[in-house]
Structures are given as C-alpha cells and as structure tokens.
Amino acid sequence: MFLESIITGYAIMALNMINILPLRNFAIPEPEISAKVALIWDYENNKFLFKKGNLENPMPLASLNKLISSLVILDELDLEEVVEITPEALNTYGKAGGFKLGERVKVKNLLRAVLMQSSNDAVTAMVEVIGSQNKFLDLMRQKTNELGFNYFRFSDPIGFSKENVGVPKEVISLAKKAFDNEFISSSLKLDKYNFESVSGFKHTIYNTNELIDNSNVIMAKTGFTEEAGQNYVVKVEIQGNPFIILLLNSGDRYRDTLVLIQWLKKGFIWF
C-alpha cells in the first residue's frame, strides 16, 4: 500500500510536468451554451480547459470595459479623495448610482458603485476629476499597453459604445489582473454595500451578479448592451482549484455559467 501510494504520487508529478492535468473525462460531452464566445482559464495549470467561438475576433465589451477603467482610476485617484457629482455625470447614459447634483462622494464609494452595479454616472464623475474623456481614454490605452495587451480599443470609459472591444484571450487576462487587485476583488465579493456620502446622503449599492450566493462563485463582473449581448467574467472555485470563465454575447449568462461549472466538476478527473 505504501509503495502504491509512492508510485501514484510520482505518476501525478509526471502528469503535472507535462501539463495534462486535470485529466479530461470524455464520457462527459462538451457543454452546450448560448454564448457566442466562451473560455475557461485554469489558474493552477496555466491553460485553457474550454474554448468556444472565434478567439481572435474583437468583441464588444459593454461594462467589462469598467475593469480597465477601474484600474486606471485606482492609479490616478486616492480612495479617500472627495468628488462632486456634476450635471454631466448625472446626464451620463445608462445605469445610475442614485447620486444627487452637487453631492460629494469619496472615490472608494463611487468605485464600488462602478464595480458592483456598473454605475455610469460614478465613472463620469471620476473621469472629470482626472481630466477630459480623451485624456482618460489615453490613460486606458496606456494601461493596456503596460499590461502587455495589443488589441483593446476604447471609445468611452463606461463601455456603452460597440467600439469598445477586446479579443477574448486578452479580456480574460485583464479580468485576472483586475481580480488580483485587493480593492476590486473585495468590492466584487460584496452582495450589497451601505455608505453615507460626505454630503450626508445614505446609499445602498446592490451587486448585479445574480450568482453571488453560489458556493462556487468567488467574484464576477457583468456587462450588457444590445450589441454586446450578455457578457460575464467570473472567478470560480471547483474542488479547491480556481478558474476564470468568460462569456461574451450570451443569451443567458447565468445558465451558461452553471452549465460550465457542472461540466468542470464532472468533465475532468481531479487529483
């Protein structure tokens, strides 16, 4: 028995060395999902376990765009800095954070509104402090270059335009970078967040991630526009192993995610 365990241990080490773990269980068929493009990245083994669609074709990001916007904001602003909500911020198209004209709000609270509920007015308010939209877009491009990405294209900081695009492999790498950031990860793990602005107004922010209570889900960022469809990038954990799932142009991102989680559990042999 002792000798058998040693042999098994060496066998697993050898499999790890040639990077074929986890072993695919081909009795379980490939998953059927609605997303036009999907990827599963295996942190532990540094490889993709699932690919669907054209991975070289730039895809609209929708609010996944806010991951790079958030990284830029964290570079440029102090979390305790106070920002005043302007008419331009309140007039920003799309989801709003319920802020009031002239309200003074700390960056950390605006950024949580961006990450948790995709608040477009919060993004605009912080962009105005940093400078013009064009300056912010330049900073977004500089950040992607700094991170080694080549194919992101940005038209606005919030992700509304279909001209905000990225190739799937770089999008999943961006998500990995963002999820590794302490402030971003702690925000995305929250179901809701209560705070009071410097002006004395109370707010409650709810996370748009409908799978936040799923035991396998660690954190996620959602995105949606008519052109992009339902986008979703989520970090999950299966039997102690972390993965990132990326879904682009999904018809039902939450169902797709649950299908892929079950496929990860059953479609591989874990050691």
Short mmCIF file of C-alpha atoms in Angstrom, two decimals:
data_model
loop_
_atom_site.label_atom_id
_atom_site.label_comp_id
_atom_site.label_asym_id
_atom_site.label_seq_id
_atom_site.Cartn_x
_atom_site.Cartn_y
_atom_site.Cartn_z
CA MET A 1 0.00 0.00 0.00
CA PHE A 2 2.84 2.39 0.89
CA LEU A 3 4.68 1.54 -2.35
CA GLU A 4 1.46 2.02 -4.33
CA SER A 5 0.94 5.49 -2.86
CA ILE A 6 4.52 6.47 -3.74
CA ILE A 7 4.07 5.27 -7.33
CA THR A 8 0.76 7.17 -7.58
CA GLY A 9 2.44 10.30 -6.26
CA TYR A 10 5.23 10.09 -8.83
CA ALA A 11 2.66 9.47 -11.57
CA ILE A 12 0.76 12.63 -10.64
CA MET A 13 4.01 14.60 -10.54
CA ALA A 14 4.87 13.33 -14.02
CA LEU A 15 1.43 14.30 -15.34
CA ASN A 16 1.86 17.76 -13.84
CA MET A 17 5.25 18.13 -15.52
CA ILE A 18 3.77 17.51 -18.98
CA ASN A 19 0.78 19.74 -18.14
CA ILE A 20 -2.06 17.34 -18.88
CA LEU A 21 -3.80 17.66 -15.53
CA PRO A 22 -6.65 17.73 -14.91
CA LEU A 23 -7.47 14.68 -16.98
CA ARG A 24 -10.45 15.06 -19.30
CA ASN A 25 -13.31 12.60 -18.69
CA PHE A 26 -14.54 12.06 -22.25
CA ALA A 27 -17.60 10.18 -21.01
CA ILE A 28 -18.95 13.68 -20.33
CA PRO A 29 -19.72 15.53 -23.61
CA GLU A 30 -18.75 19.11 -24.39
CA PRO A 31 -21.17 21.61 -22.78
CA GLU A 32 -23.90 23.30 -24.80
CA ILE A 33 -24.18 27.00 -24.03
CA SER A 34 -25.72 30.06 -25.64
CA ALA A 35 -22.65 32.34 -25.55
CA LYS A 36 -21.08 33.04 -28.94
CA VAL A 37 -17.64 33.05 -27.32
CA ALA A 38 -16.56 31.30 -24.12
CA LEU A 39 -13.30 30.48 -22.36
CA ILE A 40 -12.33 28.70 -19.17
CA TRP A 41 -8.88 29.50 -17.77
CA ASP A 42 -7.26 27.10 -15.31
CA TYR A 43 -5.17 29.11 -12.82
CA GLU A 44 -3.38 26.09 -11.37
CA ASN A 45 -2.23 24.60 -14.67
CA ASN A 46 -1.95 27.88 -16.61
CA LYS A 47 -4.03 26.79 -19.60
CA PHE A 48 -7.47 26.92 -21.20
CA LEU A 49 -9.79 23.99 -20.49
CA PHE A 50 -12.60 25.13 -22.77
CA LYS A 51 -12.83 27.31 -25.86
CA LYS A 52 -15.81 28.26 -27.99
CA GLY A 53 -16.04 30.70 -30.87
CA ASN A 54 -13.54 32.91 -32.68
CA LEU A 55 -11.00 33.85 -30.04
CA GLU A 56 -9.15 36.28 -32.31
CA ASN A 57 -12.20 38.35 -33.23
CA PRO A 58 -12.59 41.63 -31.24
CA MET A 59 -15.88 41.59 -29.31
CA PRO A 60 -17.87 44.46 -27.71
CA LEU A 61 -17.04 44.67 -24.02
CA ALA A 62 -20.05 46.52 -22.58
CA SER A 63 -19.41 47.06 -18.86
CA LEU A 64 -16.45 44.68 -18.78
CA ASN A 65 -14.81 47.88 -20.03
CA LYS A 66 -15.11 49.13 -16.44
CA LEU A 67 -12.41 46.70 -15.29
CA ILE A 68 -9.75 48.69 -17.13
CA SER A 69 -11.45 51.98 -16.16
CA SER A 70 -11.26 50.91 -12.51
CA LEU A 71 -7.57 50.05 -12.74
CA VAL A 72 -6.88 53.50 -14.24
CA ILE A 73 -8.93 55.24 -11.53
CA LEU A 74 -7.00 53.35 -8.84
CA ASP A 75 -3.76 54.58 -10.44
CA GLU A 76 -4.91 58.20 -10.67
CA LEU A 77 -7.06 58.90 -7.60
CA ASP A 78 -6.79 58.34 -3.88
CA LEU A 79 -9.64 56.25 -2.46
CA GLU A 80 -10.31 58.87 0.22
CA GLU A 81 -10.46 61.73 -2.30
CA VAL A 82 -13.82 63.51 -2.49
CA VAL A 83 -15.59 64.01 -5.84
CA GLU A 84 -18.53 66.30 -6.54
CA ILE A 85 -21.37 64.99 -8.70
CA THR A 86 -21.84 67.29 -11.72
CA PRO A 87 -24.72 67.72 -14.19
CA GLU A 88 -22.57 65.95 -16.81
CA ALA A 89 -22.18 62.95 -14.53
CA LEU A 90 -25.91 62.75 -13.83
CA ASN A 91 -26.68 63.01 -17.56
CA THR A 92 -24.46 60.03 -18.42
CA TYR A 93 -26.36 57.39 -20.38
CA GLY A 94 -27.18 54.10 -18.71
CA LYS A 95 -27.20 52.77 -15.17
CA ALA A 96 -27.07 55.37 -12.44
CA GLY A 97 -25.94 55.14 -8.85
CA GLY A 98 -28.68 57.32 -7.37
CA PHE A 99 -26.39 60.26 -6.68
CA LYS A 100 -27.60 63.85 -6.39
CA LEU A 101 -26.42 67.01 -8.12
CA GLY A 102 -23.63 68.59 -6.10
CA GLU A 103 -23.34 65.59 -3.78
CA ARG A 104 -19.81 64.99 -2.52
CA VAL A 105 -18.75 61.34 -2.51
CA LYS A 106 -15.49 59.58 -1.74
CA VAL A 107 -13.74 57.80 -4.60
CA LYS A 108 -13.90 54.45 -2.79
CA ASN A 109 -17.69 54.64 -2.70
CA LEU A 110 -18.02 55.78 -6.31
CA LEU A 111 -15.72 53.00 -7.43
CA ARG A 112 -17.71 50.37 -5.54
CA ALA A 113 -20.83 51.67 -7.33
CA VAL A 114 -18.95 51.21 -10.63
CA LEU A 115 -17.79 47.69 -9.86
CA MET A 116 -20.89 46.34 -8.13
CA GLN A 117 -23.73 47.91 -10.09
CA SER A 118 -21.98 49.36 -13.17
CA SER A 119 -22.83 52.95 -12.22
CA ASN A 120 -22.07 55.06 -15.29
CA ASP A 121 -22.58 58.39 -13.52
CA ALA A 122 -19.94 57.41 -10.96
CA VAL A 123 -17.44 56.68 -13.74
CA THR A 124 -18.09 60.04 -15.40
CA ALA A 125 -17.73 61.92 -12.09
CA MET A 126 -14.28 60.44 -11.51
CA VAL A 127 -13.20 60.87 -15.14
CA GLU A 128 -13.98 64.60 -14.84
CA VAL A 129 -11.63 64.91 -11.86
CA ILE A 130 -8.83 63.16 -13.76
CA GLY A 131 -9.36 65.32 -16.85
CA SER A 132 -11.18 65.16 -20.18
CA GLN A 133 -12.66 61.97 -21.57
CA ASN A 134 -9.95 61.94 -24.24
CA LYS A 135 -7.27 62.10 -21.57
CA PHE A 136 -8.91 59.22 -19.71
CA LEU A 137 -9.12 57.14 -22.89
CA ASP A 138 -5.40 57.75 -23.42
CA LEU A 139 -4.77 56.51 -19.88
CA MET A 140 -6.85 53.39 -20.60
CA ARG A 141 -4.77 52.71 -23.71
CA GLN A 142 -1.55 53.29 -21.79
CA LYS A 143 -2.70 50.87 -19.10
CA THR A 144 -3.47 48.09 -21.57
CA ASN A 145 -0.08 48.64 -23.21
CA GLU A 146 1.57 48.49 -19.80
CA LEU A 147 -0.17 45.17 -19.14
CA GLY A 148 1.06 43.79 -22.46
CA PHE A 149 -2.26 43.86 -24.34
CA ASN A 150 -2.39 44.75 -28.04
CA TYR A 151 -5.98 44.50 -29.24
CA PHE A 152 -8.17 46.55 -26.89
CA ARG A 153 -9.89 49.55 -28.46
CA PHE A 154 -11.76 52.16 -26.39
CA SER A 155 -14.34 54.74 -27.39
CA ASP A 156 -15.70 55.70 -23.95
CA PRO A 157 -14.88 54.88 -20.30
CA ILE A 158 -18.19 53.14 -19.50
CA GLY A 159 -18.37 50.57 -22.29
CA PHE A 160 -21.58 51.78 -23.90
CA SER A 161 -20.26 52.12 -27.44
CA LYS A 162 -19.86 49.00 -29.58
CA GLU A 163 -16.44 50.43 -30.48
CA ASN A 164 -15.14 49.36 -27.04
CA VAL A 165 -13.74 45.96 -27.99
CA GLY A 166 -11.22 43.35 -26.94
CA VAL A 167 -10.16 39.88 -28.06
CA PRO A 168 -11.31 37.13 -25.68
CA LYS A 169 -7.85 35.93 -24.60
CA GLU A 170 -6.86 39.45 -23.58
CA VAL A 171 -10.20 40.07 -21.87
CA ILE A 172 -9.68 37.04 -19.63
CA SER A 173 -6.12 38.21 -18.86
CA LEU A 174 -7.49 41.65 -17.96
CA ALA A 175 -10.03 40.04 -15.64
CA LYS A 176 -7.25 38.05 -13.95
CA LYS A 177 -5.29 41.25 -13.39
CA ALA A 178 -8.35 43.09 -12.05
CA PHE A 179 -9.42 40.20 -9.80
CA ASP A 180 -5.93 40.18 -8.28
CA ASN A 181 -6.41 43.79 -7.16
CA GLU A 182 -7.39 43.89 -3.48
CA PHE A 183 -9.91 46.75 -3.74
CA ILE A 184 -11.56 45.40 -6.89
CA SER A 185 -11.83 41.85 -5.54
CA SER A 186 -13.18 42.93 -2.14
CA SER A 187 -15.82 45.07 -3.89
CA LEU A 188 -16.94 42.39 -6.33
CA LYS A 189 -17.39 39.89 -3.49
CA LEU A 190 -19.96 42.11 -1.75
CA ASP A 191 -23.66 41.34 -2.11
CA LYS A 192 -24.54 44.89 -1.06
CA TYR A 193 -22.75 47.91 0.30
CA ASN A 194 -24.10 50.70 2.53
CA PHE A 195 -22.40 54.06 2.80
CA GLU A 196 -23.07 57.70 3.58
CA SER A 197 -21.67 60.38 1.30
CA VAL A 198 -19.69 63.34 2.60
CA SER A 199 -22.84 65.37 1.95
CA GLY A 200 -24.79 63.14 4.33
CA PHE A 201 -26.89 61.15 1.85
CA LYS A 202 -27.25 57.42 2.56
CA HIS A 203 -26.85 54.87 -0.24
CA THR A 204 -27.19 51.12 -0.66
CA ILE A 205 -25.46 49.51 -3.64
CA TYR A 206 -26.52 46.05 -4.80
CA ASN A 207 -24.30 43.72 -6.81
CA THR A 208 -25.62 42.96 -10.32
CA ASN A 209 -24.04 39.49 -10.17
CA GLU A 210 -27.00 37.15 -9.70
CA LEU A 211 -24.74 34.20 -8.88
CA ILE A 212 -23.01 35.91 -5.97
CA ASP A 213 -24.54 33.42 -3.50
CA ASN A 214 -23.43 30.38 -5.48
CA SER A 215 -20.89 28.43 -3.41
CA ASN A 216 -18.55 28.01 -6.40
CA VAL A 217 -18.57 31.68 -7.40
CA ILE A 218 -15.88 33.92 -5.91
CA MET A 219 -16.47 37.17 -7.82
CA ALA A 220 -17.71 38.40 -11.20
CA LYS A 221 -18.24 41.43 -13.42
CA THR A 222 -21.30 41.74 -15.62
CA GLY A 223 -21.89 43.69 -18.81
CA PHE A 224 -24.72 44.21 -21.27
CA THR A 225 -25.59 46.26 -24.33
CA GLU A 226 -27.79 45.33 -27.28
CA GLU A 227 -24.71 44.96 -29.50
CA ALA A 228 -22.63 43.04 -26.97
CA GLY A 229 -25.35 40.81 -25.57
CA GLN A 230 -24.84 39.46 -22.07
CA ASN A 231 -21.18 39.50 -21.06
CA TYR A 232 -19.86 37.90 -17.90
CA VAL A 233 -16.44 37.18 -16.47
CA VAL A 234 -16.39 35.18 -13.26
CA LYS A 235 -13.84 33.59 -10.99
CA VAL A 236 -15.00 30.23 -9.66
CA GLU A 237 -13.51 27.53 -7.48
CA ILE A 238 -14.00 23.80 -8.09
CA GLN A 239 -12.58 21.33 -5.55
CA GLY A 240 -10.13 23.97 -4.36
CA ASN A 241 -8.98 24.87 -7.88
CA PRO A 242 -9.57 28.43 -9.21
CA PHE A 243 -10.78 29.18 -12.74
CA ILE A 244 -11.94 32.19 -14.73
CA ILE A 245 -14.94 31.74 -17.01
CA LEU A 246 -15.51 34.32 -19.74
CA LEU A 247 -18.80 34.55 -21.62
CA LEU A 248 -19.32 37.03 -24.48
CA ASN A 249 -22.59 37.64 -26.32
CA SER A 250 -24.51 35.14 -24.21
CA GLY A 251 -28.24 34.70 -24.36
CA ASP A 252 -28.36 33.53 -20.73
CA ARG A 253 -25.06 34.14 -18.94
CA TYR A 254 -26.12 32.68 -15.61
CA ARG A 255 -27.42 29.43 -17.08
CA ASP A 256 -24.28 29.18 -19.23
CA THR A 257 -22.09 29.66 -16.16
CA LEU A 258 -23.92 26.98 -14.16
CA VAL A 259 -23.61 24.56 -17.10
CA LEU A 260 -19.85 25.20 -17.29
CA ILE A 261 -19.40 24.80 -13.53
CA GLN A 262 -21.10 21.41 -13.66
CA TRP A 263 -19.00 20.46 -16.69
CA LEU A 264 -15.82 21.36 -14.80
CA LYS A 265 -16.93 19.18 -11.91
CA LYS A 266 -17.89 16.15 -13.98
CA GLY A 267 -15.86 16.52 -17.17
CA PHE A 268 -12.45 16.19 -15.53
CA ILE A 269 -10.70 13.82 -13.17
CA TRP A 270 -9.19 15.75 -10.27
CA PHE A 271 -6.23 14.62 -8.17
#
